[in-house]
PDB file of C-alpha atoms in Angstrom:
ATOM      1  CA  MET A   1       0.356   0.276  -0.250  1.00  0.00           C
ATOM      2  CA  LYS A   2      -1.044  -2.642  -1.983  1.00  0.00           C
ATOM      3  CA  ILE A   3      -5.185  -2.586  -0.496  1.00  0.00           C
ATOM      4  CA  VAL A   4      -6.056  -5.913  -0.312  1.00  0.00           C
ATOM      5  CA  GLN A   5      -9.027  -5.538   2.263  1.00  0.00           C
ATOM      6  CA  ILE A   6     -10.970  -2.600   2.883  1.00  0.00           C
ATOM      7  CA  GLY A   7     -13.779  -1.181   5.867  1.00  0.00           C
ATOM      8  CA  VAL A   8     -16.783  -0.224   4.879  1.00  0.00           C
ATOM      9  CA  ILE A   9     -18.689   2.249   8.423  1.00  0.00           C
ATOM     10  CA  GLY A  10     -22.518   2.120   7.843  1.00  0.00           C
ATOM     11  CA  ALA A  11     -24.540  -0.379   6.552  1.00  0.00           C
ATOM     12  CA  GLY A  12     -27.428   2.108   5.473  1.00  0.00           C
ATOM     13  CA  SER A  13     -28.195   2.162   1.614  1.00  0.00           C
ATOM     14  CA  MET A  14     -25.041   3.287   1.030  1.00  0.00           C
ATOM     15  CA  GLY A  15     -22.995   0.549   3.571  1.00  0.00           C
ATOM     16  CA  ASN A  16     -23.631  -2.192   1.679  1.00  0.00           C
ATOM     17  CA  GLY A  17     -23.466  -0.518  -2.156  1.00  0.00           C
ATOM     18  CA  ILE A  18     -20.116   0.276  -1.640  1.00  0.00           C
ATOM     19  CA  ALA A  19     -19.568  -3.367   0.715  1.00  0.00           C
ATOM     20  CA  GLN A  20     -20.718  -4.427  -3.028  1.00  0.00           C
ATOM     21  CA  VAL A  21     -18.845  -2.864  -5.631  1.00  0.00           C
ATOM     22  CA  GLY A  22     -15.316  -3.780  -3.452  1.00  0.00           C
ATOM     23  CA  ALA A  23     -16.629  -7.454  -2.977  1.00  0.00           C
ATOM     24  CA  GLN A  24     -17.563  -7.130  -6.604  1.00  0.00           C
ATOM     25  CA  ALA A  25     -14.118  -5.889  -7.642  1.00  0.00           C
ATOM     26  CA  GLY A  26     -12.257  -8.858  -5.738  1.00  0.00           C
ATOM     27  CA  TYR A  27     -11.505  -7.280  -2.325  1.00  0.00           C
ATOM     28  CA  GLN A  28     -12.138  -8.781   1.306  1.00  0.00           C
ATOM     29  CA  VAL A  29     -14.375  -6.753   2.725  1.00  0.00           C
ATOM     30  CA  VAL A  30     -15.336  -5.592   6.137  1.00  0.00           C
ATOM     31  CA  LEU A  31     -19.267  -3.964   7.022  1.00  0.00           C
ATOM     32  CA  PHE A  32     -19.096  -1.828  10.268  1.00  0.00           C
ATOM     33  CA  ASP A  33     -22.489  -1.186  11.587  1.00  0.00           C
ATOM     34  CA  ILE A  34     -23.836  -0.736  15.229  1.00  0.00           C
ATOM     35  CA  SER A  35     -27.232  -2.182  14.585  1.00  0.00           C
ATOM     36  CA  GLY A  36     -26.267  -5.771  14.389  1.00  0.00           C
ATOM     37  CA  THR A  37     -29.672  -6.122  12.515  1.00  0.00           C
ATOM     38  CA  GLN A  38     -29.323  -3.472   9.507  1.00  0.00           C
ATOM     39  CA  LEU A  39     -26.394  -4.963   9.055  1.00  0.00           C
ATOM     40  CA  GLU A  40     -28.558  -8.057   8.431  1.00  0.00           C
ATOM     41  CA  LYS A  41     -30.785  -6.283   6.307  1.00  0.00           C
ATOM     42  CA  ALA A  42     -27.226  -4.602   4.324  1.00  0.00           C
ATOM     43  CA  MET A  43     -26.573  -8.650   3.694  1.00  0.00           C
ATOM     44  CA  ALA A  44     -30.406  -9.179   2.221  1.00  0.00           C
ATOM     45  CA  SER A  45     -30.284  -5.998   0.209  1.00  0.00           C
ATOM     46  CA  VAL A  46     -26.235  -7.265  -0.780  1.00  0.00           C
ATOM     47  CA  GLN A  47     -27.643 -10.779  -1.851  1.00  0.00           C
ATOM     48  CA  LYS A  48     -30.497  -9.612  -3.613  1.00  0.00           C
ATOM     49  CA  SER A  49     -28.994  -7.369  -5.897  1.00  0.00           C
ATOM     50  CA  LEU A  50     -26.007  -9.435  -6.734  1.00  0.00           C
ATOM     51  CA  VAL A  51     -28.501 -12.301  -7.753  1.00  0.00           C
ATOM     52  CA  LYS A  52     -30.504  -9.305 -10.468  1.00  0.00           C
ATOM     53  CA  LEU A  53     -26.486  -9.605 -11.879  1.00  0.00           C
ATOM     54  CA  GLU A  54     -25.965 -12.892 -11.640  1.00  0.00           C
ATOM     55  CA  GLU A  55     -28.995 -13.089 -13.578  1.00  0.00           C
ATOM     56  CA  LYS A  56     -28.302 -11.034 -16.459  1.00  0.00           C
ATOM     57  CA  GLY A  57     -24.759 -12.463 -15.857  1.00  0.00           C
ATOM     58  CA  LYS A  58     -23.175  -8.626 -15.527  1.00  0.00           C
ATOM     59  CA  LEU A  59     -20.678 -11.039 -13.273  1.00  0.00           C
ATOM     60  CA  THR A  60     -17.938 -12.174 -12.844  1.00  0.00           C
ATOM     61  CA  ALA A  61     -17.877 -13.865 -10.060  1.00  0.00           C
ATOM     62  CA  SER A  62     -21.251 -15.780  -8.741  1.00  0.00           C
ATOM     63  CA  ALA A  63     -22.851 -13.676  -6.437  1.00  0.00           C
ATOM     64  CA  SER A  64     -22.248 -16.263  -3.616  1.00  0.00           C
ATOM     65  CA  ALA A  65     -18.783 -16.099  -4.126  1.00  0.00           C
ATOM     66  CA  ILE A  66     -18.382 -12.287  -4.188  1.00  0.00           C
ATOM     67  CA  VAL A  67     -21.368 -12.479  -0.703  1.00  0.00           C
ATOM     68  CA  ALA A  68     -18.569 -14.775   1.702  1.00  0.00           C
ATOM     69  CA  LYS A  69     -16.272 -11.802   0.260  1.00  0.00           C
ATOM     70  CA  ILE A  70     -17.684  -9.836   3.140  1.00  0.00           C
ATOM     71  CA  LYS A  71     -18.135 -10.172   6.401  1.00  0.00           C
ATOM     72  CA  THR A  72     -20.033  -7.320   9.267  1.00  0.00           C
ATOM     73  CA  THR A  73     -19.025  -7.172  12.286  1.00  0.00           C
ATOM     74  CA  THR A  74     -20.571  -4.322  15.091  1.00  0.00           C
ATOM     75  CA  ARG A  75     -16.371  -4.221  16.547  1.00  0.00           C
ATOM     76  CA  LEU A  76     -14.624  -0.849  15.178  1.00  0.00           C
ATOM     77  CA  GLU A  77     -11.550  -2.791  16.221  1.00  0.00           C
ATOM     78  CA  ASP A  78     -12.483  -5.273  13.561  1.00  0.00           C
ATOM     79  CA  PHE A  79     -10.616  -3.528  10.533  1.00  0.00           C
ATOM     80  CA  GLY A  80      -7.056  -3.769  12.007  1.00  0.00           C
ATOM     81  CA  ASN A  81      -6.514  -5.783   9.390  1.00  0.00           C
ATOM     82  CA  CYS A  82      -7.813  -3.472   5.972  1.00  0.00           C
ATOM     83  CA  GLN A  83      -5.832  -1.214   4.315  1.00  0.00           C
ATOM     84  CA  PHE A  84      -8.438   1.805   3.441  1.00  0.00           C
ATOM     85  CA  VAL A  85     -11.934   2.702   4.851  1.00  0.00           C
ATOM     86  CA  VAL A  86     -14.300   4.447   3.948  1.00  0.00           C
ATOM     87  CA  GLU A  87     -16.377   6.166   6.124  1.00  0.00           C
ATOM     88  CA  ALA A  88     -20.762   6.026   5.227  1.00  0.00           C
ATOM     89  CA  ALA A  89     -22.361   6.867   8.046  1.00  0.00           C
ATOM     90  CA  THR A  90     -25.455   9.334   8.712  1.00  0.00           C
ATOM     91  CA  GLU A  91     -24.335  12.571   7.211  1.00  0.00           C
ATOM     92  CA  ASN A  92     -23.442  14.638  10.715  1.00  0.00           C
ATOM     93  CA  ARG A  93     -21.023  16.728  11.251  1.00  0.00           C
ATOM     94  CA  GLU A  94     -19.961  15.337  15.315  1.00  0.00           C
ATOM     95  CA  LEU A  95     -21.099  11.476  14.010  1.00  0.00           C
ATOM     96  CA  LYS A  96     -17.975  11.756  11.279  1.00  0.00           C
ATOM     97  CA  PHE A  97     -15.689  13.841  13.351  1.00  0.00           C
ATOM     98  CA  LYS A  98     -15.805  11.304  16.080  1.00  0.00           C
ATOM     99  CA  LEU A  99     -15.880   8.146  14.014  1.00  0.00           C
ATOM    100  CA  PHE A 100     -12.207   9.372  11.982  1.00  0.00           C
ATOM    101  CA  LYS A 101     -11.184   9.831  15.706  1.00  0.00           C
ATOM    102  CA  ASP A 102     -11.538   6.795  16.838  1.00  0.00           C
ATOM    103  CA  LEU A 103     -10.223   5.228  13.393  1.00  0.00           C
ATOM    104  CA  ASP A 104      -6.955   7.225  14.555  1.00  0.00           C
ATOM    105  CA  VAL A 105      -5.917   5.905  17.313  1.00  0.00           C
ATOM    106  CA  LEU A 106      -7.180   2.371  16.447  1.00  0.00           C
ATOM    107  CA  LEU A 107      -5.487   1.422  12.725  1.00  0.00           C
ATOM    108  CA  PRO A 108      -2.540   1.682  11.854  1.00  0.00           C
ATOM    109  CA  LYS A 109      -0.653   5.002  10.504  1.00  0.00           C
ATOM    110  CA  GLU A 110       0.093   4.089   7.625  1.00  0.00           C
ATOM    111  CA  THR A 111      -4.756   3.095   7.100  1.00  0.00           C
ATOM    112  CA  ILE A 112      -5.894   5.191   4.449  1.00  0.00           C
ATOM    113  CA  LEU A 113      -9.366   7.285   5.436  1.00  0.00           C
ATOM    114  CA  ALA A 114     -12.275   7.774   3.199  1.00  0.00           C
ATOM    115  CA  THR A 115     -15.059  10.073   3.704  1.00  0.00           C
ATOM    116  CA  ASN A 116     -18.524   9.341   1.846  1.00  0.00           C
ATOM    117  CA  THR A 117     -19.504  12.845   2.896  1.00  0.00           C
ATOM    118  CA  SER A 118     -21.435  14.194   0.347  1.00  0.00           C
ATOM    119  CA  SER A 119     -21.200  18.482   1.738  1.00  0.00           C
ATOM    120  CA  ILE A 120     -18.552  18.343   4.574  1.00  0.00           C
ATOM    121  CA  SER A 121     -15.673  19.796   3.994  1.00  0.00           C
ATOM    122  CA  VAL A 122     -13.255  16.827   4.249  1.00  0.00           C
ATOM    123  CA  THR A 123     -10.062  19.607   5.279  1.00  0.00           C
ATOM    124  CA  GLU A 124     -12.163  19.745   8.699  1.00  0.00           C
ATOM    125  CA  ILE A 125     -12.447  15.899   8.982  1.00  0.00           C
ATOM    126  CA  ALA A 126      -8.841  15.154   8.386  1.00  0.00           C
ATOM    127  CA  SER A 127      -8.128  17.755  10.466  1.00  0.00           C
ATOM    128  CA  LYS A 128      -9.620  15.431  13.711  1.00  0.00           C
ATOM    129  CA  THR A 129      -6.873  12.682  13.052  1.00  0.00           C
ATOM    130  CA  THR A 130      -3.037  12.940  13.399  1.00  0.00           C
ATOM    131  CA  ARG A 131      -2.788  11.056   9.339  1.00  0.00           C
ATOM    132  CA  PRO A 132      -4.582  13.870   7.449  1.00  0.00           C
ATOM    133  CA  ASP A 133      -2.289  12.996   4.665  1.00  0.00           C
ATOM    134  CA  LYS A 134      -3.733   9.772   4.876  1.00  0.00           C
ATOM    135  CA  VAL A 135      -7.585  11.038   4.732  1.00  0.00           C
ATOM    136  CA  ALA A 136      -9.308  11.668   0.874  1.00  0.00           C
ATOM    137  CA  GLY A 137     -13.378  12.087   0.344  1.00  0.00           C
ATOM    138  CA  MET A 138     -14.563   8.908  -1.957  1.00  0.00           C
ATOM    139  CA  HIS A 139     -18.122  10.241  -2.537  1.00  0.00           C
ATOM    140  CA  PHE A 140     -19.955   7.598  -4.562  1.00  0.00           C
ATOM    141  CA  MET A 141     -23.631   8.098  -5.856  1.00  0.00           C
ATOM    142  CA  ASN A 142     -26.934   6.486  -5.204  1.00  0.00           C
ATOM    143  CA  PRO A 143     -27.280   3.221  -5.591  1.00  0.00           C
ATOM    144  CA  VAL A 144     -23.519   2.360  -5.311  1.00  0.00           C
ATOM    145  CA  PRO A 145     -24.068  -0.106  -7.789  1.00  0.00           C
ATOM    146  CA  LEU A 146     -25.232   1.300 -10.165  1.00  0.00           C
ATOM    147  CA  MET A 147     -23.844   4.763 -10.802  1.00  0.00           C
ATOM    148  CA  GLN A 148     -20.327   4.990 -12.417  1.00  0.00           C
ATOM    149  CA  LEU A 149     -19.309   8.137 -10.716  1.00  0.00           C
ATOM    150  CA  VAL A 150     -16.840   8.403  -8.241  1.00  0.00           C
ATOM    151  CA  GLU A 151     -16.129  12.321  -6.703  1.00  0.00           C
ATOM    152  CA  GLY A 152     -12.398  11.984  -5.458  1.00  0.00           C
ATOM    153  CA  ILE A 153     -11.708  14.877  -2.913  1.00  0.00           C
ATOM    154  CA  ARG A 154      -8.724  16.107  -2.059  1.00  0.00           C
ATOM    155  CA  GLY A 155      -7.708  17.806   1.592  1.00  0.00           C
ATOM    156  CA  MET A 156      -5.899  20.417   2.007  1.00  0.00           C
ATOM    157  CA  ALA A 157      -3.209  17.697   3.335  1.00  0.00           C
ATOM    158  CA  THR A 158      -4.289  14.805   1.140  1.00  0.00           C
ATOM    159  CA  SER A 159      -0.818  13.501   0.040  1.00  0.00           C
ATOM    160  CA  ASP A 160      -0.339  12.875  -3.325  1.00  0.00           C
ATOM    161  CA  GLU A 161       0.034   8.986  -2.805  1.00  0.00           C
ATOM    162  CA  THR A 162      -3.389   9.130  -0.855  1.00  0.00           C
ATOM    163  CA  PHE A 163      -5.372  10.804  -3.573  1.00  0.00           C
ATOM    164  CA  THR A 164      -3.535   8.198  -5.891  1.00  0.00           C
ATOM    165  CA  THR A 165      -4.524   5.398  -4.196  1.00  0.00           C
ATOM    166  CA  VAL A 166      -8.175   6.663  -3.660  1.00  0.00           C
ATOM    167  CA  ARG A 167      -8.699   7.201  -7.637  1.00  0.00           C
ATOM    168  CA  GLN A 168      -7.054   3.339  -7.737  1.00  0.00           C
ATOM    169  CA  VAL A 169      -9.547   1.617  -5.436  1.00  0.00           C
ATOM    170  CA  SER A 170     -12.381   3.264  -7.263  1.00  0.00           C
ATOM    171  CA  GLU A 171     -11.540   2.455 -10.946  1.00  0.00           C
ATOM    172  CA  GLN A 172     -10.901  -1.491  -9.780  1.00  0.00           C
ATOM    173  CA  MET A 173     -14.626  -1.094  -8.430  1.00  0.00           C
ATOM    174  CA  VAL A 174     -15.417  -0.037 -12.314  1.00  0.00           C
ATOM    175  CA  LYS A 175     -16.129   3.460 -11.112  1.00  0.00           C
ATOM    176  CA  ILE A 176     -15.176   6.735 -13.389  1.00  0.00           C
ATOM    177  CA  PHE A 177     -13.179   8.894 -11.202  1.00  0.00           C
ATOM    178  CA  ILE A 178     -13.559  13.181 -11.039  1.00  0.00           C
ATOM    179  CA  GLU A 179     -12.012  15.661  -9.121  1.00  0.00           C
ATOM    180  CA  ALA A 180     -14.032  18.150  -7.412  1.00  0.00           C
ATOM    181  CA  LYS A 181     -12.106  20.725  -4.628  1.00  0.00           C
ATOM    182  CA  ASP A 182     -12.966  20.708  -0.850  1.00  0.00           C
ATOM    183  CA  SER A 183     -15.551  23.340  -1.066  1.00  0.00           C
ATOM    184  CA  PRO A 184     -19.603  22.811   0.286  1.00  0.00           C
ATOM    185  CA  GLY A 185     -20.999  20.847  -1.550  1.00  0.00           C
ATOM    186  CA  PHE A 186     -18.167  19.619  -3.779  1.00  0.00           C
ATOM    187  CA  ALA A 187     -19.596  19.315  -8.024  1.00  0.00           C
ATOM    188  CA  VAL A 188     -22.154  17.708  -8.405  1.00  0.00           C
ATOM    189  CA  ASN A 189     -24.242  17.968  -4.495  1.00  0.00           C
ATOM    190  CA  ARG A 190     -23.223  21.904  -5.789  1.00  0.00           C
ATOM    191  CA  ILE A 191     -25.538  21.288  -8.161  1.00  0.00           C
ATOM    192  CA  LEU A 192     -28.074  19.709  -7.611  1.00  0.00           C
ATOM    193  CA  MET A 193     -29.240  19.960  -4.214  1.00  0.00           C
ATOM    194  CA  PRO A 194     -29.809  24.559  -5.754  1.00  0.00           C
ATOM    195  CA  MET A 195     -32.411  22.451  -8.555  1.00  0.00           C
ATOM    196  CA  ILE A 196     -34.097  20.255  -5.435  1.00  0.00           C
ATOM    197  CA  ASN A 197     -34.206  23.136  -3.170  1.00  0.00           C
ATOM    198  CA  GLU A 198     -36.059  25.263  -5.440  1.00  0.00           C
ATOM    199  CA  ALA A 199     -38.318  22.403  -6.839  1.00  0.00           C
ATOM    200  CA  PHE A 200     -39.945  22.851  -3.488  1.00  0.00           C
ATOM    201  CA  PHE A 201     -39.433  26.376  -3.952  1.00  0.00           C
ATOM    202  CA  ALA A 202     -42.182  26.266  -6.810  1.00  0.00           C
ATOM    203  CA  LEU A 203     -44.302  23.590  -5.165  1.00  0.00           C
ATOM    204  CA  GLN A 204     -44.722  25.730  -2.209  1.00  0.00           C
ATOM    205  CA  GLU A 205     -45.996  28.156  -4.078  1.00  0.00           C
ATOM    206  CA  GLY A 206     -48.032  26.504  -5.923  1.00  0.00           C
ATOM    207  CA  LEU A 207     -47.066  26.607  -9.307  1.00  0.00           C
ATOM    208  CA  ALA A 208     -47.372  23.567 -10.148  1.00  0.00           C
ATOM    209  CA  THR A 209     -48.592  19.795  -8.268  1.00  0.00           C
ATOM    210  CA  PRO A 210     -45.344  17.700  -7.775  1.00  0.00           C
ATOM    211  CA  LYS A 211     -46.188  15.115 -10.360  1.00  0.00           C
ATOM    212  CA  ASP A 212     -45.827  18.353 -13.396  1.00  0.00           C
ATOM    213  CA  ILE A 213     -42.726  19.145 -12.068  1.00  0.00           C
ATOM    214  CA  ASP A 214     -41.437  16.195 -12.019  1.00  0.00           C
ATOM    215  CA  GLN A 215     -43.008  15.318 -15.285  1.00  0.00           C
ATOM    216  CA  ALA A 216     -41.692  18.906 -17.225  1.00  0.00           C
ATOM    217  CA  MET A 217     -38.582  17.881 -15.686  1.00  0.00           C
ATOM    218  CA  LYS A 218     -37.999  14.099 -16.931  1.00  0.00           C
ATOM    219  CA  LEU A 219     -39.751  15.727 -20.887  1.00  0.00           C
ATOM    220  CA  GLY A 220     -38.018  18.539 -20.893  1.00  0.00           C
ATOM    221  CA  CYS A 221     -34.724  18.359 -19.638  1.00  0.00           C
ATOM    222  CA  ASN A 222     -34.403  14.651 -20.444  1.00  0.00           C
ATOM    223  CA  PHE A 223     -33.090  13.501 -16.412  1.00  0.00           C
ATOM    224  CA  PRO A 224     -33.973  10.364 -15.639  1.00  0.00           C
ATOM    225  CA  MET A 225     -35.631  11.126 -12.596  1.00  0.00           C
ATOM    226  CA  GLY A 226     -37.755  14.235 -11.171  1.00  0.00           C
ATOM    227  CA  PRO A 227     -36.387  16.389  -8.477  1.00  0.00           C
ATOM    228  CA  LEU A 228     -38.264  15.713  -5.756  1.00  0.00           C
ATOM    229  CA  GLU A 229     -38.341  12.115  -6.710  1.00  0.00           C
ATOM    230  CA  LEU A 230     -35.194  12.767  -6.321  1.00  0.00           C
ATOM    231  CA  ALA A 231     -35.775  14.441  -3.569  1.00  0.00           C
ATOM    232  CA  ASP A 232     -38.111  11.078  -1.919  1.00  0.00           C
ATOM    233  CA  PHE A 233     -35.310   8.802  -2.710  1.00  0.00           C
ATOM    234  CA  VAL A 234     -32.154  10.877  -1.222  1.00  0.00           C
ATOM    235  CA  GLY A 235     -33.642  11.099   1.155  1.00  0.00           C
ATOM    236  CA  VAL A 236     -35.370  14.921   1.617  1.00  0.00           C
ATOM    237  CA  ASP A 237     -33.765  15.367   5.228  1.00  0.00           C
ATOM    238  CA  VAL A 238     -29.782  15.186   3.333  1.00  0.00           C
ATOM    239  CA  CYS A 239     -31.291  16.464   1.188  1.00  0.00           C
ATOM    240  CA  LEU A 240     -32.027  19.957   4.177  1.00  0.00           C
ATOM    241  CA  PHE A 241     -28.567  19.189   5.740  1.00  0.00           C
ATOM    242  CA  VAL A 242     -26.644  19.981   2.302  1.00  0.00           C
ATOM    243  CA  CYS A 243     -28.434  23.060   0.933  1.00  0.00           C
ATOM    244  CA  GLU A 244     -27.853  24.163   4.879  1.00  0.00           C
ATOM    245  CA  VAL A 245     -24.073  23.717   4.583  1.00  0.00           C
ATOM    246  CA  LEU A 246     -24.676  24.899   1.464  1.00  0.00           C
ATOM    247  CA  HIS A 247     -26.554  28.634   3.163  1.00  0.00           C
ATOM    248  CA  ARG A 248     -23.844  29.020   6.019  1.00  0.00           C
ATOM    249  CA  ASP A 249     -20.038  28.082   4.705  1.00  0.00           C
ATOM    250  CA  LEU A 250     -21.094  30.238   1.192  1.00  0.00           C
ATOM    251  CA  GLY A 251     -23.313  32.844   1.883  1.00  0.00           C
ATOM    252  CA  ASP A 252     -25.540  33.091  -0.252  1.00  0.00           C
ATOM    253  CA  SER A 253     -29.321  34.068   0.073  1.00  0.00           C
ATOM    254  CA  LYS A 254     -29.466  31.504  -3.223  1.00  0.00           C
ATOM    255  CA  TYR A 255     -28.620  28.382  -1.047  1.00  0.00           C
ATOM    256  CA  ARG A 256     -31.645  28.862   1.117  1.00  0.00           C
ATOM    257  CA  PRO A 257     -33.490  26.152   1.988  1.00  0.00           C
ATOM    258  CA  ALA A 258     -36.949  25.684   1.179  1.00  0.00           C
ATOM    259  CA  PRO A 259     -39.740  26.839   4.079  1.00  0.00           C
ATOM    260  CA  LEU A 260     -40.896  22.829   2.857  1.00  0.00           C
ATOM    261  CA  MET A 261     -38.775  21.292   2.865  1.00  0.00           C
ATOM    262  CA  ARG A 262     -38.003  21.891   6.420  1.00  0.00           C
ATOM    263  CA  LYS A 263     -42.014  21.456   6.940  1.00  0.00           C
ATOM    264  CA  TYR A 264     -41.548  18.148   5.506  1.00  0.00           C
ATOM    265  CA  VAL A 265     -38.094  16.520   7.404  1.00  0.00           C
ATOM    266  CA  GLU A 266     -40.210  18.121  10.908  1.00  0.00           C
ATOM    267  CA  ALA A 267     -43.194  16.312  10.421  1.00  0.00           C
ATOM    268  CA  GLY A 268     -41.038  13.029   9.720  1.00  0.00           C
ATOM    269  CA  TRP A 269     -41.402  13.213   5.476  1.00  0.00           C
ATOM    270  CA  LEU A 270     -38.338  12.071   5.024  1.00  0.00           C
ATOM    271  CA  GLY A 271     -38.660  10.424   1.548  1.00  0.00           C
ATOM    272  CA  ARG A 272     -38.822   6.354   0.647  1.00  0.00           C
ATOM    273  CA  LYS A 273     -37.048   5.519   3.389  1.00  0.00           C
ATOM    274  CA  SER A 274     -40.124   6.367   5.723  1.00  0.00           C
ATOM    275  CA  GLY A 275     -42.613   5.205   3.788  1.00  0.00           C
ATOM    276  CA  ARG A 276     -43.578   9.023   3.376  1.00  0.00           C
ATOM    277  CA  GLY A 277     -41.909  11.810   1.520  1.00  0.00           C
ATOM    278  CA  VAL A 278     -43.059  14.695  -1.752  1.00  0.00           C
ATOM    279  CA  TYR A 279     -45.180  10.905  -2.273  1.00  0.00           C
ATOM    280  CA  VAL A 280     -46.577   8.757  -0.491  1.00  0.00           C
ATOM    281  CA  TYR A 281     -44.606   4.461  -1.066  1.00  0.00           C
ATOM    282  CA  ALA A 282     -46.093   1.218   0.484  1.00  0.00           C
ATOM    283  CA  LYS A 283     -44.107   0.472   3.250  1.00  0.00           C
TER     284      LYS A 283
END
């Protein structure tokens, strides 16, 4: 099936990034969110990102031409002409399950449904539809326009044809595609989140200051960002959710979320998006 138009659910940082790289790849894009205000913010973010890339000579078309390929909507029904839909809503099991049930009813049976989940079982998401063979994981990294990786995940019923299409769409978006098993956290977060969690344990125990923990990993391990900086960038609440999934589904105490991480979430210190996390940010 030729993919001409893709739908993207969620106009947060992940969703608007996926919409942008989709439009850059030549697809017509329909970007959905329940909030019109969020859609306006998303399009402003896409415009700003594209202008920067245009100034650096990194676009094959003008920023305005790429932006014109993205249409916004607050109605899922407007995905009717999409051959491929990527869900990038909040990392919440029940929300994703409901979205996939709704999409299954609304969209043609041949439409492929991909989820950008970073930790939830793709097999379980697919089971909420009558087309589990057409469902796969397509995990982008943040910020989407700059990060090269897409992590592909097959559910138990994902067909070879569907997974090949997910790979082709990713590569059309100029991403490097890897395949990971449908296991909690997949490959990236199975390794990354325990490291971030351990950084919170180190902070909780007073092993070093936040700045020194981050400096240690940047200068000692050549990481571009320290683990606490990265937690703030990703969202401390997202980190906690993934750690909870790893702990619950793998049943190993080594994945137990650091109590300090949980306290940060309870305090509303979620990172950059809330203005405060491990570090304080100017609003």
